[in-house]
CSV table of C-alpha atoms in Angstrom, one decimal:
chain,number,residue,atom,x,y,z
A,581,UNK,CA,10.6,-27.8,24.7
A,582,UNK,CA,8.6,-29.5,21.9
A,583,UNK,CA,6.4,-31.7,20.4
A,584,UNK,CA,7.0,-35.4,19.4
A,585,UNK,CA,10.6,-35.4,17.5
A,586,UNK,CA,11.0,-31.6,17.3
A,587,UNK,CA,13.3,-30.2,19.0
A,588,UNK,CA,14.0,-26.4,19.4
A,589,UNK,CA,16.8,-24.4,17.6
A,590,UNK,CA,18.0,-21.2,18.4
A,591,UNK,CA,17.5,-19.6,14.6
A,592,UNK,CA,20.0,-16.9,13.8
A,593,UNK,CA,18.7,-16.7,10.5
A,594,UNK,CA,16.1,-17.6,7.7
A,595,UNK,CA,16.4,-19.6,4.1
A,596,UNK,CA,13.0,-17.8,1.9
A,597,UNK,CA,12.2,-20.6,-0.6
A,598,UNK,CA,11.0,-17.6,-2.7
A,599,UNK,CA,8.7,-17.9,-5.4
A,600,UNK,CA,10.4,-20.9,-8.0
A,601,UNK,CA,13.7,-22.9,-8.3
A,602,UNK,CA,13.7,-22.7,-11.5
A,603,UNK,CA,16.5,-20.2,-12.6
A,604,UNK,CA,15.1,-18.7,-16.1
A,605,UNK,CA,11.5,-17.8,-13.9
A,606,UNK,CA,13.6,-16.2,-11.4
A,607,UNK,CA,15.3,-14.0,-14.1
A,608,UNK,CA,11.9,-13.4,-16.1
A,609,UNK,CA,10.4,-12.4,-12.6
A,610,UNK,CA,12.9,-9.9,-11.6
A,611,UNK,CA,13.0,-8.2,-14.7
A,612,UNK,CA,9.2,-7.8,-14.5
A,613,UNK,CA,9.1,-7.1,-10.9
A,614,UNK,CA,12.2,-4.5,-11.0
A,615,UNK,CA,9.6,-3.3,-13.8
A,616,UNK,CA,6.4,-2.6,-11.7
A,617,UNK,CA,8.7,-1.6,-8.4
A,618,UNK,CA,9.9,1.8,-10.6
A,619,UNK,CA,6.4,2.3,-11.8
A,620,UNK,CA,5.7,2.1,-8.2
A,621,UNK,CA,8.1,4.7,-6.9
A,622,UNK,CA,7.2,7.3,-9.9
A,623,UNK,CA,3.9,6.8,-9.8
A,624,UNK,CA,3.5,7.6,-5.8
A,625,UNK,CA,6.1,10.0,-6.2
A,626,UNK,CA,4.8,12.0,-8.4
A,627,UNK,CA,1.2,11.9,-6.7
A,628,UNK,CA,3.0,13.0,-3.6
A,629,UNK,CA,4.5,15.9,-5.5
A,630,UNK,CA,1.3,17.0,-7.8
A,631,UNK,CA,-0.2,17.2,-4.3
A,632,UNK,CA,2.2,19.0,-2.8
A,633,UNK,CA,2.7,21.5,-5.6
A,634,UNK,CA,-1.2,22.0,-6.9
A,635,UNK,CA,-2.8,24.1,-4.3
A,636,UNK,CA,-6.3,22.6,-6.2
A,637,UNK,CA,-5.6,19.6,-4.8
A,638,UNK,CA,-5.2,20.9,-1.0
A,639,UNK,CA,-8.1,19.6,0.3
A,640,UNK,CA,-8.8,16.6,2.4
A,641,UNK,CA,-9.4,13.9,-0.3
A,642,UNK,CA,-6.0,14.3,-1.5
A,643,UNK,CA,-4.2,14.8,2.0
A,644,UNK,CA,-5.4,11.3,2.6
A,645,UNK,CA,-4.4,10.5,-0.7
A,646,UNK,CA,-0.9,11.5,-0.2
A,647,UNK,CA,-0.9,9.5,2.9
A,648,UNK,CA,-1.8,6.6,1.4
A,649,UNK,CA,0.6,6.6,-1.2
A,650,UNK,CA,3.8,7.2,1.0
A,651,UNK,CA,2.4,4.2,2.7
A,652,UNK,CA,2.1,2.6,-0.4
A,653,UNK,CA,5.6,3.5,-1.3
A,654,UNK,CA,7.2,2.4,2.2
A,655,UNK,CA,5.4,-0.8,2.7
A,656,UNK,CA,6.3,-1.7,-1.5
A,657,UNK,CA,9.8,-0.9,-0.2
A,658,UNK,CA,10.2,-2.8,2.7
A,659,UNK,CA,9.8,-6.0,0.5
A,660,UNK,CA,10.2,-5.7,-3.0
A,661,UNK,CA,14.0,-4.5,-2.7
A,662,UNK,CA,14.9,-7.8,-0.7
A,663,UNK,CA,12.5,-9.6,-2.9
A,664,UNK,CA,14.7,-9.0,-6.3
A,665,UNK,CA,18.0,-9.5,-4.6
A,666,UNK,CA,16.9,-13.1,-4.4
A,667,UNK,CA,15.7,-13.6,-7.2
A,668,UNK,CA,19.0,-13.3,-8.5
A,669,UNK,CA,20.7,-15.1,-5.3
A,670,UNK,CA,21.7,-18.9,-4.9
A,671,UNK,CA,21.3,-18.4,-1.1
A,672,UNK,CA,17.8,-16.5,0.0
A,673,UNK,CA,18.8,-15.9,3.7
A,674,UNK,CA,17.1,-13.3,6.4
A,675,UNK,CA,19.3,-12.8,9.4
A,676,UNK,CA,16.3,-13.3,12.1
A,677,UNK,CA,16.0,-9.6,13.3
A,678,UNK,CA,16.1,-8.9,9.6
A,679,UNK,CA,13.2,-10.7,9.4
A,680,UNK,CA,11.6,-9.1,12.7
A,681,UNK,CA,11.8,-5.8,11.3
A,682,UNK,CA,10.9,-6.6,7.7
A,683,UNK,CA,7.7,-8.4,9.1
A,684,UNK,CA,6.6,-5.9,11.9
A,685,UNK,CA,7.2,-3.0,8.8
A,686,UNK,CA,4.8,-4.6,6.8
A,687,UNK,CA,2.2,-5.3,9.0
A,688,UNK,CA,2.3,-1.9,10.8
A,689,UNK,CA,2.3,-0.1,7.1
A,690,UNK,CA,-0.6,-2.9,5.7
A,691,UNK,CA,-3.0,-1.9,8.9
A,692,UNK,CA,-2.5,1.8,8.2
A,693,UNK,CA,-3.9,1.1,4.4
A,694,UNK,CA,-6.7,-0.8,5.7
A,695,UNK,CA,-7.8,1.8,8.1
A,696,UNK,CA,-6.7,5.0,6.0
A,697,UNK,CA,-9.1,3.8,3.5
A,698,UNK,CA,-11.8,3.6,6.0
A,699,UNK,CA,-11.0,7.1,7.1
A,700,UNK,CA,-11.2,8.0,3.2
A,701,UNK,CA,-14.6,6.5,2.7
A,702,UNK,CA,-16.0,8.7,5.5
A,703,UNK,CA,-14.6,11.6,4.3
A,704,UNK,CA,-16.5,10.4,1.2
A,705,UNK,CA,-19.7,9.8,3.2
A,706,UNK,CA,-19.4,14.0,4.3
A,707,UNK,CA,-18.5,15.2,1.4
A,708,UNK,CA,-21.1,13.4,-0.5
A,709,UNK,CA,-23.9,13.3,2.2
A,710,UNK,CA,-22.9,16.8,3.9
A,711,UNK,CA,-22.1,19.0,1.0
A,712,UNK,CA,-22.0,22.4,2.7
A,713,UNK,CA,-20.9,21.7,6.0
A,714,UNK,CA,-17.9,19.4,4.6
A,715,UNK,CA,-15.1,21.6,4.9
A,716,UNK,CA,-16.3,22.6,8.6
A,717,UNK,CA,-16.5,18.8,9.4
A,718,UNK,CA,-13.3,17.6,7.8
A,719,UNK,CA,-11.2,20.2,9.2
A,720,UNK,CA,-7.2,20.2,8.8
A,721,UNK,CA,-7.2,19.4,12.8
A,722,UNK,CA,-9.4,16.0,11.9
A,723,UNK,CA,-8.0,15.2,8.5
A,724,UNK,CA,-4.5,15.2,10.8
A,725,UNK,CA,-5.8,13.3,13.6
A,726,UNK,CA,-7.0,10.8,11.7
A,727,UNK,CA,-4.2,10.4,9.4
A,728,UNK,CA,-1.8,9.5,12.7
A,729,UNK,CA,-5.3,7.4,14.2
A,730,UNK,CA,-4.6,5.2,11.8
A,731,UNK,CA,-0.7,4.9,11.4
A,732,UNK,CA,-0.4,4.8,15.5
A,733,UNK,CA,-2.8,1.6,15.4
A,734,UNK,CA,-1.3,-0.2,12.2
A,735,UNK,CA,2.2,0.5,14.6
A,736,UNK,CA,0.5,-0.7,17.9
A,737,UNK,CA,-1.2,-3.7,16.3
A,738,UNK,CA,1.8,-4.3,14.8
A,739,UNK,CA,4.0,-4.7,17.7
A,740,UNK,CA,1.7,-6.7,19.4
A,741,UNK,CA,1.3,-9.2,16.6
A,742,UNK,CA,4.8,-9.0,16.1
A,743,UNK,CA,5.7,-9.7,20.1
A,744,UNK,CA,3.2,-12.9,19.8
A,745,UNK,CA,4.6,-14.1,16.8
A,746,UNK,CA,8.6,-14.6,17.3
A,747,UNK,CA,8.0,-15.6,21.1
A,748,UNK,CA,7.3,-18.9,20.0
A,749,UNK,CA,10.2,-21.7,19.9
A,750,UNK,CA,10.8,-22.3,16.4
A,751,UNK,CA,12.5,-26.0,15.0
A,752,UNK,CA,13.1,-25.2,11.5
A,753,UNK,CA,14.8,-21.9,9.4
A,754,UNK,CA,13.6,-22.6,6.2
A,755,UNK,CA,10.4,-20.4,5.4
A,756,UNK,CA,8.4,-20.8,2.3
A,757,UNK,CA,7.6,-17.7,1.0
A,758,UNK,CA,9.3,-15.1,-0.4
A,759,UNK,CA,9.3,-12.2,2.5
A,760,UNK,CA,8.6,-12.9,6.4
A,761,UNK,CA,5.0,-12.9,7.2
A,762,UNK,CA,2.7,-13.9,10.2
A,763,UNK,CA,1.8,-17.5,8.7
A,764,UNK,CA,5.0,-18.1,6.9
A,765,UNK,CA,7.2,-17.9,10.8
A,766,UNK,CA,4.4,-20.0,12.9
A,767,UNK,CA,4.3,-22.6,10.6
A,768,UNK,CA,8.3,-23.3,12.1
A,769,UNK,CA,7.0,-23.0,15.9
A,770,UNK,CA,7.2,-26.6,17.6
A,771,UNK,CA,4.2,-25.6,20.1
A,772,UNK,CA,0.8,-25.5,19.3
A,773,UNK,CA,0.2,-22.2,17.8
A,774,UNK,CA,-3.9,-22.2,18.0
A,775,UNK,CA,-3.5,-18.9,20.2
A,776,UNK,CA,-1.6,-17.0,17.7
A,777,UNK,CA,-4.1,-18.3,15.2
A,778,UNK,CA,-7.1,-16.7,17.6
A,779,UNK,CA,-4.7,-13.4,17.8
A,780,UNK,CA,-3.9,-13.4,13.9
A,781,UNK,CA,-8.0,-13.9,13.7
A,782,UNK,CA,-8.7,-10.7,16.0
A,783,UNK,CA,-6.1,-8.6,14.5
A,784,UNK,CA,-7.6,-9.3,10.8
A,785,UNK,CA,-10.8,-8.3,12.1
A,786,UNK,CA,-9.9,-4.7,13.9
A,787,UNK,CA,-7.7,-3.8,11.1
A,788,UNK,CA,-9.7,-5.2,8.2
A,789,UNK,CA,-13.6,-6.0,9.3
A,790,UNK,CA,-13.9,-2.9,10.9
A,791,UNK,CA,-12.9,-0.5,8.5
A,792,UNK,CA,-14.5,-2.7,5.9
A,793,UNK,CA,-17.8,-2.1,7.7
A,794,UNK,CA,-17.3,1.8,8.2
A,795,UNK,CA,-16.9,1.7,4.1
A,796,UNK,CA,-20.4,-0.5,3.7
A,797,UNK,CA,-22.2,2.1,5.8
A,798,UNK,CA,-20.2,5.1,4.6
A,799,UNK,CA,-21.1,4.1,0.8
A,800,UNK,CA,-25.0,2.8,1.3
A,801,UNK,CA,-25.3,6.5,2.9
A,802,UNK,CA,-23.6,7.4,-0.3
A,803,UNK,CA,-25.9,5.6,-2.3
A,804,UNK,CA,-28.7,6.8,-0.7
A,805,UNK,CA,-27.9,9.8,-1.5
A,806,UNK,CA,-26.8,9.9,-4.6
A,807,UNK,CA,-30.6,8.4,-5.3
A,808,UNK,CA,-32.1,11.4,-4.0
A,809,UNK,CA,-30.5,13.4,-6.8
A,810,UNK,CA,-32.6,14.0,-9.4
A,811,UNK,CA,-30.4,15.7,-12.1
A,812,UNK,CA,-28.3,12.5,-14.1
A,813,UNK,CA,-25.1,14.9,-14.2
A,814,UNK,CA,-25.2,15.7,-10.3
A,815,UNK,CA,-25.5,11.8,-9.9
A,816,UNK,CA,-22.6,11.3,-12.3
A,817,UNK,CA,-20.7,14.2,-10.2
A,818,UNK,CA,-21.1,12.7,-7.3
A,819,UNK,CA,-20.0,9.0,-7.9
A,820,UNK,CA,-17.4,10.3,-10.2
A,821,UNK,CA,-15.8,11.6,-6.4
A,822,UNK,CA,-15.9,8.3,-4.9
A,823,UNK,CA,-15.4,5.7,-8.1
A,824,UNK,CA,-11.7,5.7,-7.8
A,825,UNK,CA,-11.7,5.2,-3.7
A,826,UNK,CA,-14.1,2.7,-4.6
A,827,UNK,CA,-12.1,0.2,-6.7
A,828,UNK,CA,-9.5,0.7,-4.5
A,829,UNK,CA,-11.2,-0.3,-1.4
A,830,UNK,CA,-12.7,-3.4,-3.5
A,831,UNK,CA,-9.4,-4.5,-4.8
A,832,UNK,CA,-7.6,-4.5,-1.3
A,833,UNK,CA,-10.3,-5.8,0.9
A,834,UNK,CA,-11.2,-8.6,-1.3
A,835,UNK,CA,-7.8,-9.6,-1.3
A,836,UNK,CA,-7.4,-9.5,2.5
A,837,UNK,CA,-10.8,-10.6,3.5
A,838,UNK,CA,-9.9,-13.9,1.3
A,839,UNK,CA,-6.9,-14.5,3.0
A,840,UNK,CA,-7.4,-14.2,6.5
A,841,UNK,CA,-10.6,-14.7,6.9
A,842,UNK,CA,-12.1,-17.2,4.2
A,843,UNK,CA,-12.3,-20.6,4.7
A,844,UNK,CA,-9.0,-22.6,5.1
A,845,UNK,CA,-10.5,-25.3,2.4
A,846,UNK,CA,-9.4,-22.6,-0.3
A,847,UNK,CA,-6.6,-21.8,1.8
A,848,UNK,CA,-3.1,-22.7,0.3
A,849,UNK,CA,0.8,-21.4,0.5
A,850,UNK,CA,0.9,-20.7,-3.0
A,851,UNK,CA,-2.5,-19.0,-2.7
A,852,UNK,CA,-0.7,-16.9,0.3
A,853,UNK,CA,2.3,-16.1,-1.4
A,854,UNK,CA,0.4,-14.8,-4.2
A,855,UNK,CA,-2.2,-12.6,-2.7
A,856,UNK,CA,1.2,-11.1,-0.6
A,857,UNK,CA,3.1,-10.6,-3.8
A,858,UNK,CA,-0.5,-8.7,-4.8
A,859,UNK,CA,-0.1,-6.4,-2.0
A,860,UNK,CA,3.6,-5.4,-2.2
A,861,UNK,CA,3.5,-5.4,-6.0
A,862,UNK,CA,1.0,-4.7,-8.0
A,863,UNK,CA,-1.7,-3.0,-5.5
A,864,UNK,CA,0.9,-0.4,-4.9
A,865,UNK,CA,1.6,-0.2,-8.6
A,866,UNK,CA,-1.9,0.0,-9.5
A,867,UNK,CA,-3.5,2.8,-6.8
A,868,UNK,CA,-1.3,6.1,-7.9
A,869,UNK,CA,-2.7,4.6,-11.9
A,870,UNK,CA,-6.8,4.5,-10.8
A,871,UNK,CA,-6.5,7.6,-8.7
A,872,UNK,CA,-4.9,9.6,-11.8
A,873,UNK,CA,-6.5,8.3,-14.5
A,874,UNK,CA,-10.1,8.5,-13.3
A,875,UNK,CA,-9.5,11.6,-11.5
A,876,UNK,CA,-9.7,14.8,-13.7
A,877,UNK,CA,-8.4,17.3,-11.2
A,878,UNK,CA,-5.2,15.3,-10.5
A,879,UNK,CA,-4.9,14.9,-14.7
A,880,UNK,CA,-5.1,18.8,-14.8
A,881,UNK,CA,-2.5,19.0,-12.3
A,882,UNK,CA,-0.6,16.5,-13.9
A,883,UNK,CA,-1.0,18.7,-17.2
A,884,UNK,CA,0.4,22.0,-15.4
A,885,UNK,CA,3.0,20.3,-14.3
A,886,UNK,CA,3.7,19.5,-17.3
A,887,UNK,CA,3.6,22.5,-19.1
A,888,UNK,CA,5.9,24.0,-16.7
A,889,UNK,CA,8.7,21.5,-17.1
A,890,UNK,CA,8.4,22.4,-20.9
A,891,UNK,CA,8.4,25.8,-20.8
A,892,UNK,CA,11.2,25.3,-19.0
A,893,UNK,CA,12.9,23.1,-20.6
A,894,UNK,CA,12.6,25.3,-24.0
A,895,UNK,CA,13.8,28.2,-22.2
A,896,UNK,CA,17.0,26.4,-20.8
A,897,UNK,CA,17.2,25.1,-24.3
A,898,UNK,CA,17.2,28.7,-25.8
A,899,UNK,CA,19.5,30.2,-23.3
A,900,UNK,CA,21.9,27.2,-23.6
A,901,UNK,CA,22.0,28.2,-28.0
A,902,UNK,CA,22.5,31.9,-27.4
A,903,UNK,CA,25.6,30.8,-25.3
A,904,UNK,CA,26.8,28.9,-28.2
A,905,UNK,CA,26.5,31.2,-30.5
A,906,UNK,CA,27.2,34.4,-29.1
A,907,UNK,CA,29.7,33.7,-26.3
A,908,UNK,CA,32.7,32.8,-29.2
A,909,UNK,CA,31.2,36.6,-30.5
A,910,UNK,CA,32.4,38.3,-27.4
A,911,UNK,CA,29.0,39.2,-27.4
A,912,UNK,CA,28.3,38.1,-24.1
């Protein structure tokens, strides 16, 4: 069934235009993508292990912190890998459940952001606004519950979107873009695809709009509040807690809010490809950097840590020199 000449293929697999042609650019971009992708993995890595290792840092900032970077790390992953194998690939080809997973992964792991950062700003909001009742309110039970609040939704709108999505008849296999997405695959439907459109539409706004407006009230609370300081250090303090949340949740949701959900007069492939390549590349690159370098506590873990691996190294190094020396002694 289609419309005018199309007519409907059965697609057993996908050709990714990627992001150029031109063979030189595909080199360049690998080598700087492979680039970012490793500052990726040790930069959420190691957040996930100064977390895990500082009991400082046991509190429920940086529990949601930790989540967000292994989502970070597995939604980086479930394109960037694919990503550089074709940049240095004649044939960019999906197999089309390939493609089903890759997309339904990325869209299950790009909701949970979205709303994880929501759930962060409100723990901002308490902490900020509720000083001494904090640790009652943001309990290990809530800080948990949240945490898989947000990861079951991202999963469930996921599916659903997902479900809508490759239901469609599709008449063509090549997809430009460089990963499968939402827009990329109903561009090659040969129906009228204004209901996907309306779902893409809702979807954008539970997973984006509404934890976008849960960080506008959380942070005029926050605001408010930090006003009714009257001390400039305690004012300092208390935005210093939320500044690095706070570029975060600027860089992201601009990003998203522009692509879904501005208007389709600035709206182009190229602009979608690169706001994408934004998320899987350099967003995930870029949070484990702000929340370390503007965050002293996770510095002065990062220092212990540190420390340790050199006084441990120094001792391995002595122990190592008195086997030299003394071992051809019979001295040991």
């Amino acid at each position: 069934m289609g419309q005018g000449n199309k007519t409907q293929t059965w697609v057993s697999e996908f050709i990714l235009l990627g992001l150029s042609s031109d063979w030189g650019t595909q080199v360049s971009l690998f080598v700087l993508f492979l680039a970012m992708y490793l500052v990726t993995i040790v930069g959420n890595a190691l957040i996930l292990l100064l977390i895990r290792l500082d009991s400082r840092l046991h509190t429920p900032m940086y529990f949601f912190l930790s989540v967000l970077s292994l989502v970070d790390l597995c939604y980086s992953s479930s394109i960037v890998p694919q990503m550089l194998a074709h940049l240095l690939s004649v044939q960019k080809s999906i197999p089309f459940y390939s493609c089903l997973i890759q997309l339904s992964t990325s869209l299950a792991l790009a909701a949970s952001e979205f709303l994880l950062l929501g759930a962060m700003a409100y723990d901002r909001y308490v902490a900020v606004c509720y000083p001494l009742h904090y640790t009652v309110i943001m309990h290990g039970g809530l800080c948990l519950g949240l945490a898989v609040g947000c990861l079951g939704a991202g999963f469930m709108n996921s599916l659903l979107e997902t479900v809508i999505t490759f239901r469609l008849p599709l008449c063509h296999s090549v997809m430009n873009h460089f990963a499968c997405e939402t827009l990329a695959v109903l561009r090659l439907a040969c129906v009228d695809i204004s209901f996907n459109k309306v779902m893409v539409a809702i979807s954008g706004f539970l997973v984006i709009m509404l934890p976008f407006f849960l960080v506008l009230f959380s942070y005029g609370r926050i605001v408010a509040a930090i006003l009714h300081i009257h001390s400039a250090q305690g004012r300092s303090k208390a935005f210093g807690t939320c500044a690095s949340h706070l570029t975060v949740v600027s860089m992201c949701f601009g990003a998203a809010i522009f692509t879904y959900l501005g208007p389709r007069s600035a709206y182009s492939v190229d602009g979608e490809k690169m706001v994408a390549l934004f998320y899987a590349v350099v967003a995930p690159m870029l949070n484990p950097l702000i929340y370390s370098l503007r965050n002293k506590e996770v510095m002065a873990a990062l220092s212990k840590l540190l420390d340790k691996f050199s006084s441990f190294s120094l001792k391995l190094k002595q122990r190592f020199c008195v086997d030299i020396f003394l071992t051809p002694l019979g001295l040991l």
